[in-house]
Structure formats: C-alpha cells, structure tokens
C-alpha cells in the first residue's frame, strides 16, 4: 500500500473517498462517529449531536440514473426518486461490493487534526481520535474531510424580535422527524427551502393550519417534468448547459424564468423570488402548489416580530394562536477538529480551490469532499472530487501555484455572485464543474471525437442526460460497462413504471425536442432576412 490517508466520515463522500484511495494504491482509514455508514441518509428517530439529521419521509430530489456511482447503477426495480431507506440500502450494497467496510473504524470520533512540526516538508498530519473513552493519535500522509455541511443548524433567533417571549415550541428543522405529534396544531415554518416545504406539506395533512414565512421567495419545481420524465434527466444536459452559458444574458434569463414558471405562475402563489433570474437552488416539491390552492398551506413574508402566541409579518398581517415554530433556516459549516487557519472563511466565502483544496498550505495533503452544491446529484460529484484528490495526494496530479489558485477562486466567486447571489457561495454549475474536475484526471469525454467514432453514443452524451457514467467512459478508472449504461439509462428509468403495461416504452428524443424548440425562431429570422 502507498501513503496513509485519514478519511473523516463514512457517508457518501467517505465511501467515495475510500474507494478512490484504493484505486490509486493508497492506504485509507475511515473514522465514523456512528455505528453505520450512510451519513445524512442514515435515518435516526432522534437528532444526534455532530451528525446530519433527516426526517422519516425524506425522498431524493435527484433521480436514480443521475445520482448513482458511475460504475454501480441502482437496481432496475428501484423507483426513480427514492426514499432514504432505499439510498441506505444502495450505499450498503456499494460498500460491500467494493469491499470498503474493512477500512472503516465505527464509533470513532475525530477530535483534532493538526499539522505535524515538519509539515512544510512532509505534509503529514497528527489525527487524534476517541473511542470508548480512549484517546489515540496517529500520523497520516493526507486527510480527506467528508463530514458534510448539514450538521450544525443555523438558528438566527436574534433576527426575530420577541421570539424570547413566544410561549409555544420552537426548534430547528433538523429536530423534526414525523407529523403525528402536530395533529390539530397551528404551525409556522420559517424558511422556503426544501426542508421547510417538505415539512409544511407533510404537516398540512394533520395540523390545523400551516403557514410558511419566506424572506426572499423561491422557484418551486416538480420532480415530474415534461411528458412525465424525471426533471434532471430532461434538464441536466450538455447541450442545455451550452445554451445557458452562451446565449445573450437577456435571452438566457428569459428562457430560465419561462421554464421555472411553466408549471404555475409563482407570482399568484406568493412564491416568486425577489430576483428571479438568479440561478439559486430551487425547491423540489410536488405538493406545495396544490396545498396552497386547497388553503391548507399559506405563504407569508418575513416575520417582523413575535408575540407570546402570534407572529406579525412585514406586510402587517398576523398568524394567531401558534403552537409551534419550526426554523428551516439551513446550516452553518464547521470543522471543529481543524484549526481555523486551515480552511479560511472570507466574508461568508469558503476559500477552497475547486471547492476541494485549501490553496494556502505548503503541501496540498488535505482535501474537503462534498462541500459544493449544484443542480446535479451529490454522489457523482463526490466521486469525481475524491478521484481527483486521491491522484493529487498520490502525486500523479499537480495543483497550480498558490497565486494561480487564488486567482481562479476570485474569478469563480465573482461569477457565482452574478449567477447565484451573494449568499449562495457553495453553488456551482454542475456540468461545467464536473468537466473541470474530469479534465484534471483525464476522464472528460471528448465530444467531437465521440461524434466521429461513435455517433449513437455521442448523441446520448451531448443531448441526453449528463449522467455519471460519462465520467467512467475513458481514462483512469474506466468502466467497461459505461457505454452500455448510457445507452440503456432510459430503460432503467422507465422500468419501475411498468407495473401495468399498456404499450411500448416512450423514450424522449432530445435532438428533435431542441430542433422543434428552435424551429420557430429560426423560421422567423429566415422570413425577416428574406423580406429585408
């Protein structure tokens, strides 16, 4: 075995990192605080300190073909959007298939990670762990931080005057588990993110009344997109990304808002974002518009102040007789085991090269895996991040100079502010980001070459879903089954729907979809040119 690598956390990022280290001949040791793998996806009926927490009814927002490890598709009969128990089942199967469990030390808490005195020359780390009351320390050549960023709740009580006088219950969404205890209650949910909307719509079936308070609004998308296909298999395509990034801004913004408003007019539902052209992460909820139409969920602006039993909103309206306030206000990042000088924070911006490497260290032997957000799924993202990080640690990939890395970070941050807003510093453009990482390790698909040598595959790669299999087609870690997986991804997507067969499978034809979309503008331009 090669260099010794400490991996902190055995969730999705940790499993990807163990596998990537093994592929590169490194020696991984993974430390997991709990007694099982899965991280965020491992449901517990109570929130545990220092661990991510989900509610019982959580389903994925990404479909199975878009969120699998690129050489390990989900079983054909798994639904497209899966309950958290199905993800846990899949991760367990993956860990067993790849023989990863033997590299994990369960019930082991990492209390500190510090540079060795000779770090400037060796790049080594002292990692201190605790288990069963015993403390141990070991030296590692590198560290991969895979502890996630949905652990420490952001509970901005100081932003809500009068909250200290409120007599009802008040807690963060991470402590919510199931709706039964809220039967007949009047509930205020603060925050219009995915968790807030999921909790509000679930409670609407048992609570007396549910109100969502939103400061800035949000686009709300359905998992079911055009013609009933999974949203991400339709929207996350290379051609779509090319158009978005190359059309004039005015046209791109218009198309984006038209797309977001296609299902229903957000203005009519009180959901319209303050700045609708920002590509902030949308909310995925299939029930919310119907709940609003039925009057069992109401949308209100930001809370101005609380009284003992009510909330007064910024528009002057009041929600009386509140039994419970649930703050779905997101999370703050924290790596309590690391010195603050390792991962620097600048005006709410985390300074990491490509979201992975701290750029100002003498040796690039620590990597943060899974600390980005995009419309794309987490599993393919962390798979590529960990593959790149493992090759950097091994020495087969090199990073740019500190100056070049800082210039890249600053340039990307300016672009992020333009596209996503000042508060969305973790957000990134999925396909652009994946292509950057894949180019570093030589696994980015060569689209022009594919069109010359394999047109059938090229059409699916470029116009079809940008699924994770694309990043195991060529180069290091190439998977022989990648081509077939891409060409059959729609079969696996439609298979679980065939519980009552009424005809042949209807697969989308993306090339003709785009051709039809642009036919009318092209025709109008042609007529204009002829007439002039």
PDB file of C-alpha atoms in Angstrom, residues 34 55 75 96 98 110 125-126 135 148 161 169 177 180 183 189 225 250 275 282 338 347 361-362 416 430 491 505:
ATOM      1  CA  UNK A  34     -21.775   6.441  14.434  1.00  0.00           C
ATOM      2  CA  UNK A  55     -36.973  13.302   8.779  1.00  0.00           C
ATOM      3  CA  UNK A  75     -31.274  -1.989  -9.342  1.00  0.00           C
ATOM      4  CA  UNK A  96     -19.984  -4.489   0.296  1.00  0.00           C
ATOM      5  CA  UNK A  98     -16.301  -2.653  -3.309  1.00  0.00           C
ATOM      6  CA  UNK A 110     -12.085  12.597  15.363  1.00  0.00           C
ATOM      7  CA  UNK A 125      -0.930  15.312   9.906  1.00  0.00           C
ATOM      8  CA  UNK A 126      -1.479  14.228  13.502  1.00  0.00           C
ATOM      9  CA  UNK A 135      -7.838   8.677  23.015  1.00  0.00           C
ATOM     10  CA  UNK A 148     -20.673  17.100   5.325  1.00  0.00           C
ATOM     11  CA  UNK A 161     -37.627  40.335  17.845  1.00  0.00           C
ATOM     12  CA  UNK A 169     -42.476  25.313  20.956  1.00  0.00           C
ATOM     13  CA  UNK A 177     -38.964  13.596  12.466  1.00  0.00           C
ATOM     14  CA  UNK A 180     -48.095  12.731  14.204  1.00  0.00           C
ATOM     15  CA  UNK A 183     -52.186  16.810  14.911  1.00  0.00           C
ATOM     16  CA  UNK A 189     -42.463  27.180   9.262  1.00  0.00           C
ATOM     17  CA  UNK A 225     -41.048  17.244 -15.777  1.00  0.00           C
ATOM     18  CA  UNK A 250     -31.298  38.657 -21.671  1.00  0.00           C
ATOM     19  CA  UNK A 275     -34.572  38.209  -8.030  1.00  0.00           C
ATOM     20  CA  UNK A 282     -34.837  25.778  -6.464  1.00  0.00           C
ATOM     21  CA  UNK A 338      -9.486  21.647  12.355  1.00  0.00           C
ATOM     22  CA  UNK A 347     -16.972  37.252   4.031  1.00  0.00           C
ATOM     23  CA  UNK A 361      -0.966  25.389   2.540  1.00  0.00           C
ATOM     24  CA  UNK A 362       2.666  24.464   1.945  1.00  0.00           C
ATOM     25  CA  UNK A 416     -21.063  32.850  -8.642  1.00  0.00           C
ATOM     26  CA  UNK A 430     -22.860  21.179 -12.347  1.00  0.00           C
ATOM     27  CA  UNK A 491     -34.745   1.667 -19.951  1.00  0.00           C
ATOM     28  CA  UNK A 505     -41.909   2.389 -23.695  1.00  0.00           C
TER      29      UNK A 505
END
